[in-house]
mmCIF file of C-alpha atoms in Angstrom:
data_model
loop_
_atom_site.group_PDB
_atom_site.id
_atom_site.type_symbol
_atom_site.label_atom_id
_atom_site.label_comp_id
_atom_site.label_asym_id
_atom_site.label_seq_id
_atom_site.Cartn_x
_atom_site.Cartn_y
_atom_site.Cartn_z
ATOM 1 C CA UNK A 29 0.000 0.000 0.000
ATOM 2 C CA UNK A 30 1.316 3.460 -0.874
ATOM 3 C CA UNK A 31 2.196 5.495 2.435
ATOM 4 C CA UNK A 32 1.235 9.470 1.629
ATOM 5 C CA UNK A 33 3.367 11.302 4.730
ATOM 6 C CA UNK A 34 2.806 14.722 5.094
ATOM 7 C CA UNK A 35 5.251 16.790 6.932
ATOM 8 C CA UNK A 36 4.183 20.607 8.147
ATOM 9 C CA UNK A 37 6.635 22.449 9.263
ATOM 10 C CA UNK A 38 5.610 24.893 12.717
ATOM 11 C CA UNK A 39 4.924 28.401 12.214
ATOM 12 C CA UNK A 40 7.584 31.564 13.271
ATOM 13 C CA UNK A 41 8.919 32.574 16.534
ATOM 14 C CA UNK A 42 11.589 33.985 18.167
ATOM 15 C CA UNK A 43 14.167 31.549 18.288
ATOM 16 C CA UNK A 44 13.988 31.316 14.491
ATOM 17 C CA UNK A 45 14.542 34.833 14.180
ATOM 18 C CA UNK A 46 17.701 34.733 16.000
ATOM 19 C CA UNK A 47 19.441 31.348 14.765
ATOM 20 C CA UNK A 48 18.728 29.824 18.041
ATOM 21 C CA UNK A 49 19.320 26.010 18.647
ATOM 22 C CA UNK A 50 15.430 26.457 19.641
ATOM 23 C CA UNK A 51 15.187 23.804 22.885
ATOM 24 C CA UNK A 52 11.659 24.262 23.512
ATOM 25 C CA UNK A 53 10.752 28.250 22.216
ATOM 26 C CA UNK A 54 7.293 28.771 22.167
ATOM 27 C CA UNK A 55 5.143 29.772 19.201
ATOM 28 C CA UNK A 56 4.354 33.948 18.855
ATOM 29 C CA UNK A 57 2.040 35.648 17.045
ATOM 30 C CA UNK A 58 3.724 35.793 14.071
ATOM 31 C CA UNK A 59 3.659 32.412 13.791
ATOM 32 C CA UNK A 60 0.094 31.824 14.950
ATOM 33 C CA UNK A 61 -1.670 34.066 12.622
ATOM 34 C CA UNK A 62 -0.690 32.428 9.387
ATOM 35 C CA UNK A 63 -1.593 28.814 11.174
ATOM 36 C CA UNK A 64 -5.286 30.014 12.056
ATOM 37 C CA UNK A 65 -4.918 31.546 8.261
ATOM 38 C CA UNK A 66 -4.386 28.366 6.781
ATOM 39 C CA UNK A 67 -7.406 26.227 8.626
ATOM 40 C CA UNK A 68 -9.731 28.832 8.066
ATOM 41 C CA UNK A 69 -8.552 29.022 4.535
ATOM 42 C CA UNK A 70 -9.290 25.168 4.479
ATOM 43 C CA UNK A 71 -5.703 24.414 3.671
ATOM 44 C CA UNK A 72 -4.756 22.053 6.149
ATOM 45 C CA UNK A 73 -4.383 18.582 3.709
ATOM 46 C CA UNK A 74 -6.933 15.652 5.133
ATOM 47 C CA UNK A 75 -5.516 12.639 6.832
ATOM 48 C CA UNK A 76 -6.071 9.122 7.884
ATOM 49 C CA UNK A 77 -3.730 9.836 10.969
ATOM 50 C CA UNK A 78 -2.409 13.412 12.598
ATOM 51 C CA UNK A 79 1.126 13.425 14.721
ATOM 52 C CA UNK A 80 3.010 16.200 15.972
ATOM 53 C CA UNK A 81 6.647 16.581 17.605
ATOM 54 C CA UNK A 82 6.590 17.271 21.088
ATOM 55 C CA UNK A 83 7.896 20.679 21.087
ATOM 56 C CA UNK A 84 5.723 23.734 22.006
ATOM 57 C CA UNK A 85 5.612 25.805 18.633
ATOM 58 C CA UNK A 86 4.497 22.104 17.135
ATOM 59 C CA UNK A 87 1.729 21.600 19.864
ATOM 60 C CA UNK A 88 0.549 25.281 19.304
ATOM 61 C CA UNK A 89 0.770 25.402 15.261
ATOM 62 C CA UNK A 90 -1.386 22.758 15.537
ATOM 63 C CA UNK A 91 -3.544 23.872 18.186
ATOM 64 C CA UNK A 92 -4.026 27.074 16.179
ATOM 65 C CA UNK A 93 -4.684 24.949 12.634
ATOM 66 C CA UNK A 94 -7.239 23.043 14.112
ATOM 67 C CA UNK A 95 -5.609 19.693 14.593
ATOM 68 C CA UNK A 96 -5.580 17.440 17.662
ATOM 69 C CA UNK A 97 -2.842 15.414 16.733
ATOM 70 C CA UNK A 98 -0.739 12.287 19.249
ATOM 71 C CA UNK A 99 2.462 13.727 20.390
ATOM 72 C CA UNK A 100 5.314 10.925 18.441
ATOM 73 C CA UNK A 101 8.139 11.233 20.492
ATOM 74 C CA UNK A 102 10.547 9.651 17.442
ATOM 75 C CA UNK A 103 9.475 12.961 16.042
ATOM 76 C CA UNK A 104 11.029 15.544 18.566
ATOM 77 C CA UNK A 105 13.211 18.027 17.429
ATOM 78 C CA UNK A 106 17.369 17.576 16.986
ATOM 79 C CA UNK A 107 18.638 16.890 21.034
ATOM 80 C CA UNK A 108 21.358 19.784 20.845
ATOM 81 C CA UNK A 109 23.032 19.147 24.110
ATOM 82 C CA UNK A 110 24.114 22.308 25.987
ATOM 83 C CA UNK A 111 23.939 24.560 22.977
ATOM 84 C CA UNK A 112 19.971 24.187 23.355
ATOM 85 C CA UNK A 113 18.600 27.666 23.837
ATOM 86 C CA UNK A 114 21.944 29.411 22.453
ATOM 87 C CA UNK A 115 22.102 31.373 19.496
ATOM 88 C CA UNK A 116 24.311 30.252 17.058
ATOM 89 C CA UNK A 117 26.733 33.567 16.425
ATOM 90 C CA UNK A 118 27.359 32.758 20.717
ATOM 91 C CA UNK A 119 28.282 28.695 20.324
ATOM 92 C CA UNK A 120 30.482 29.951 17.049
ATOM 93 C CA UNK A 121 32.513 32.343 18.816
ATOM 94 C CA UNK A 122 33.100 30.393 22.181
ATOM 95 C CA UNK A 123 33.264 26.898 20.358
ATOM 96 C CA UNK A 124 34.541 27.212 16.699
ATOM 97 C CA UNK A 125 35.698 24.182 16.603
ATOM 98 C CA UNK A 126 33.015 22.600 17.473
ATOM 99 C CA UNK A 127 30.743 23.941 15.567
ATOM 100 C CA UNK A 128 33.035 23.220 12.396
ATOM 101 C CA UNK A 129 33.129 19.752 13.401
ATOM 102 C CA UNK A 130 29.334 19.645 13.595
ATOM 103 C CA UNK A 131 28.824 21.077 10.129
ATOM 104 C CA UNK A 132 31.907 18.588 8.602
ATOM 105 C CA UNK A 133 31.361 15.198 10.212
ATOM 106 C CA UNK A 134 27.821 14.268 10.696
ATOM 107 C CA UNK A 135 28.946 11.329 13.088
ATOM 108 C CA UNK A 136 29.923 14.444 15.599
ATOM 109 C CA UNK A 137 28.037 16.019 18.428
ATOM 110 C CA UNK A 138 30.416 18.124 20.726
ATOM 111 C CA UNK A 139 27.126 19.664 21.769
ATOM 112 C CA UNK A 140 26.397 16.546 23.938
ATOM 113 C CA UNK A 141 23.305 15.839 21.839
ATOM 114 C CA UNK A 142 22.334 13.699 19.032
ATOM 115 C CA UNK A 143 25.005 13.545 16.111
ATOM 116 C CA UNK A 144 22.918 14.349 12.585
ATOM 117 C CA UNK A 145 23.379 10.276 11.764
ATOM 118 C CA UNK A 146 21.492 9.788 15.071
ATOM 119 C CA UNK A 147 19.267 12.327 13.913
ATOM 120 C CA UNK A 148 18.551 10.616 10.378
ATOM 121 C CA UNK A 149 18.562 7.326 11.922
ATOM 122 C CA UNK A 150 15.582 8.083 14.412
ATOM 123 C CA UNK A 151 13.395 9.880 11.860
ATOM 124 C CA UNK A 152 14.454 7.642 9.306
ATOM 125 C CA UNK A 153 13.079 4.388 11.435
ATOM 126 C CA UNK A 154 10.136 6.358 12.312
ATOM 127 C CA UNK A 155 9.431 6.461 8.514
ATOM 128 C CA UNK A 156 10.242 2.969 7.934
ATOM 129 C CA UNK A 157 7.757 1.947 10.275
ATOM 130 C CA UNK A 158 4.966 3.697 8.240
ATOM 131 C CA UNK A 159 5.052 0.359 5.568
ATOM 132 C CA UNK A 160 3.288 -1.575 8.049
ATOM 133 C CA UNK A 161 -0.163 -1.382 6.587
ATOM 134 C CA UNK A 162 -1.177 1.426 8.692
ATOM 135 C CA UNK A 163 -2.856 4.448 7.973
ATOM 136 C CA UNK A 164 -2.212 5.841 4.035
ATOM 137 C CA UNK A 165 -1.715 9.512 5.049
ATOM 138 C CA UNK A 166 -0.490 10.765 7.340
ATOM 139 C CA UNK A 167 0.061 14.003 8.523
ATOM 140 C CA UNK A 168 2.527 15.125 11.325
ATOM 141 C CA UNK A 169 3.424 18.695 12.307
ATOM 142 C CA UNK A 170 7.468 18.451 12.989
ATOM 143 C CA UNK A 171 10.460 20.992 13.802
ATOM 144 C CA UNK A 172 12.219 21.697 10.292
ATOM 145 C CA UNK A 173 15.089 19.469 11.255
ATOM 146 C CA UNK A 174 13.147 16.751 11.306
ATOM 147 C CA UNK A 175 11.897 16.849 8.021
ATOM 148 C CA UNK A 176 15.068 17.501 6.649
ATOM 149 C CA UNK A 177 16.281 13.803 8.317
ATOM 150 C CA UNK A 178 13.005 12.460 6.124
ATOM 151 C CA UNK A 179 14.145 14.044 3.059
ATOM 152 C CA UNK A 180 17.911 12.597 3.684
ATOM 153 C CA UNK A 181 16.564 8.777 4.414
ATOM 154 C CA UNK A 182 13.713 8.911 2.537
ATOM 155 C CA UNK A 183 15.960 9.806 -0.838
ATOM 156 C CA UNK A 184 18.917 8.014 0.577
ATOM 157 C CA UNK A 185 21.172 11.141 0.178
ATOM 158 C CA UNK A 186 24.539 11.879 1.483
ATOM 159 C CA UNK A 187 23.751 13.038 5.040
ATOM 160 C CA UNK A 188 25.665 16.422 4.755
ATOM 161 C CA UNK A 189 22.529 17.012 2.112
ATOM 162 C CA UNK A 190 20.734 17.878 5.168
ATOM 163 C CA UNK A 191 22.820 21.166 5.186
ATOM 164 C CA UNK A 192 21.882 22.196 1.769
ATOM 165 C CA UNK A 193 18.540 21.905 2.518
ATOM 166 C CA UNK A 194 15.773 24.978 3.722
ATOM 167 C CA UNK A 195 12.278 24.018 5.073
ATOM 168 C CA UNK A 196 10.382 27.314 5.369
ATOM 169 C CA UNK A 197 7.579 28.171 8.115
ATOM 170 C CA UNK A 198 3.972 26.883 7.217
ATOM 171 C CA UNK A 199 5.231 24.736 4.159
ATOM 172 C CA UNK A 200 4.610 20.968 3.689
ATOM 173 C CA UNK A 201 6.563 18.338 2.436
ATOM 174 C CA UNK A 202 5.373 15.557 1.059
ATOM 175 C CA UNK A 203 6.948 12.153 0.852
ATOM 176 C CA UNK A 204 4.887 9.218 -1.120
ATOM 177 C CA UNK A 205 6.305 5.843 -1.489
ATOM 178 C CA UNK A 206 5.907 2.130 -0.944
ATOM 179 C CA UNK A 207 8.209 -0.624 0.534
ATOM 180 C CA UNK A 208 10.689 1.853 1.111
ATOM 181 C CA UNK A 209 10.890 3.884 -2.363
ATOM 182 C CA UNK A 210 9.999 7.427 -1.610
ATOM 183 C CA UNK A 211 8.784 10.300 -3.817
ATOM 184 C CA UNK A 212 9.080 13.680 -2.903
ATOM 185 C CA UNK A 213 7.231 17.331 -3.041
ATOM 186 C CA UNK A 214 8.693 20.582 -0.807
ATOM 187 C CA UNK A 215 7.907 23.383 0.428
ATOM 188 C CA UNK A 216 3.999 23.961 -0.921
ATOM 189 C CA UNK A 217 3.202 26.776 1.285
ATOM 190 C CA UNK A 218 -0.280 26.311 3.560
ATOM 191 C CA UNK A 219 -1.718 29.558 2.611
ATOM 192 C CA UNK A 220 -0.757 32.657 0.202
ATOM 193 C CA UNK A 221 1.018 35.133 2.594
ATOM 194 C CA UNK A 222 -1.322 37.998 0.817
ATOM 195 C CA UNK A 223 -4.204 36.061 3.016
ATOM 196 C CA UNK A 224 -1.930 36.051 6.442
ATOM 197 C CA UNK A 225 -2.046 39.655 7.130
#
C-alpha cells in the first residue's frame, strides 16, 4: 500500500529569528496568525492519521490549525546538548571548533546531543515503520530538522545534504512511497502570505 506522509513544518517565533538552537521556544504571534490563516482558509491537507513533535511551537501550530494530533516522540526536534537555547553567532565564537566539526562530520556532536546520523537514523526508522499497513496519510506537524532527516533517508542522500537543505515556516513536504521507495514534493506553502495579514 502506498504510504502518503505529510510533513508541516511549525509556524515563526523567536528563536527562528535569532538562529537559536530552539530547545523548547514557544510559538508567537507571528507564527500563529498564518496557522489560524491556513485552517480557516481550508488548507490544512486531510488525513487518515495526525502526529506532531513534542515541542511547544508544534503543539501550538497545531492547536491554532485546528488539529488534535498524538504527540510521536521519534518525532522531537534535533537533542542539541548544551547549545539548546543558544544562538548560534554565541556557540560559534566560544566553540569554533566545534561547531566546524558539527557542520563537517555528521557522526559528531560536541554539543552533547544527538550527532545528525542519530538524527537521520531516528526519523528515518520512524518512517520505515509507516510500511506496516497502517494508515495511508499521514500528517505530522514536525520541527524543520526533522523533516530535513526524512528528506535525507527517505531519498537516501549523502547526510551532509541535510545542510543544503531549507524548510520554510507553514510549508509541507510531502513524501509518497511504498516498501521503502519514496517520492518527494517541498515546500507547498499552507496559505498565500497575501491572506496572512
Amino acid at each position: 500500500m502506498t504510504v502518503r506522509v505529510m510533513l508541516i513544518s511549525p509556524g515563526m517565533n523567536a528563536a527562528l529569528r535569532e538562529a537559536r538552537f530552539a530547545g523548547d521556544a514557544p510559538l508567537d504571534d507571528s507564527g500563529l496568525r498564518p496557522a489560524r490563516a491556513a485552517a480557516a482558509a481550508g488548507s490544512v491537507p486531510v488525513a487518515d492519521q495526525w502526529l506532531r513533535g513534542p515541542s511547544r511551537r508544534c503543539h501550538a501550530t497545531a492547536e491554532a490549525m485546528g488539529l488534535l494530533p498524538d504527540t510521536e516522540r521519534a518525532l522531537r526536534d534535533w537533542e542539541m546538548g548544551r547549545w539548546s537555547g543558544t544562538r548560534l553567532s554565541e556557540v560559534s565564537a566560544d566553540e569554533p571548533d566545534g561547531v566546524a566539526a558539527w557542520l563537517a562530520d555528521p557522526a559528531a556532536a560536541p554539543h552533547g546531543g544527538e550527532s545528525l546520523l542519530e538524527l537521520c537514523a531516528r526519523v528515518g526508522g520512524w518512517l520505515d515503520s509507516l510500511h506496516g499497513g497502517g494508515p495511508g496519510r499521514v500528517l505530522a506537524v514536525v520541527e524543520p530538522a526533522v523533516i530535513r532527516a526524512a528528506v535525507v533517508h527517505a531519498l537516501a542522500l549523502p547526510p551532509l545534504a541535510f545542510w543544503r537543505l531549507d524548510v520554510a515556516p507553514l510549508t509541507v513536504t510531502e513524501l509518497s512511497g511504498r516498501a521503502g521507495r519514496w517520492n518527494l514534493r517541498c515546500g507547498r506553502l499552507l496559505v498565500p502570505e497575501e491572506r496572512v495579514r
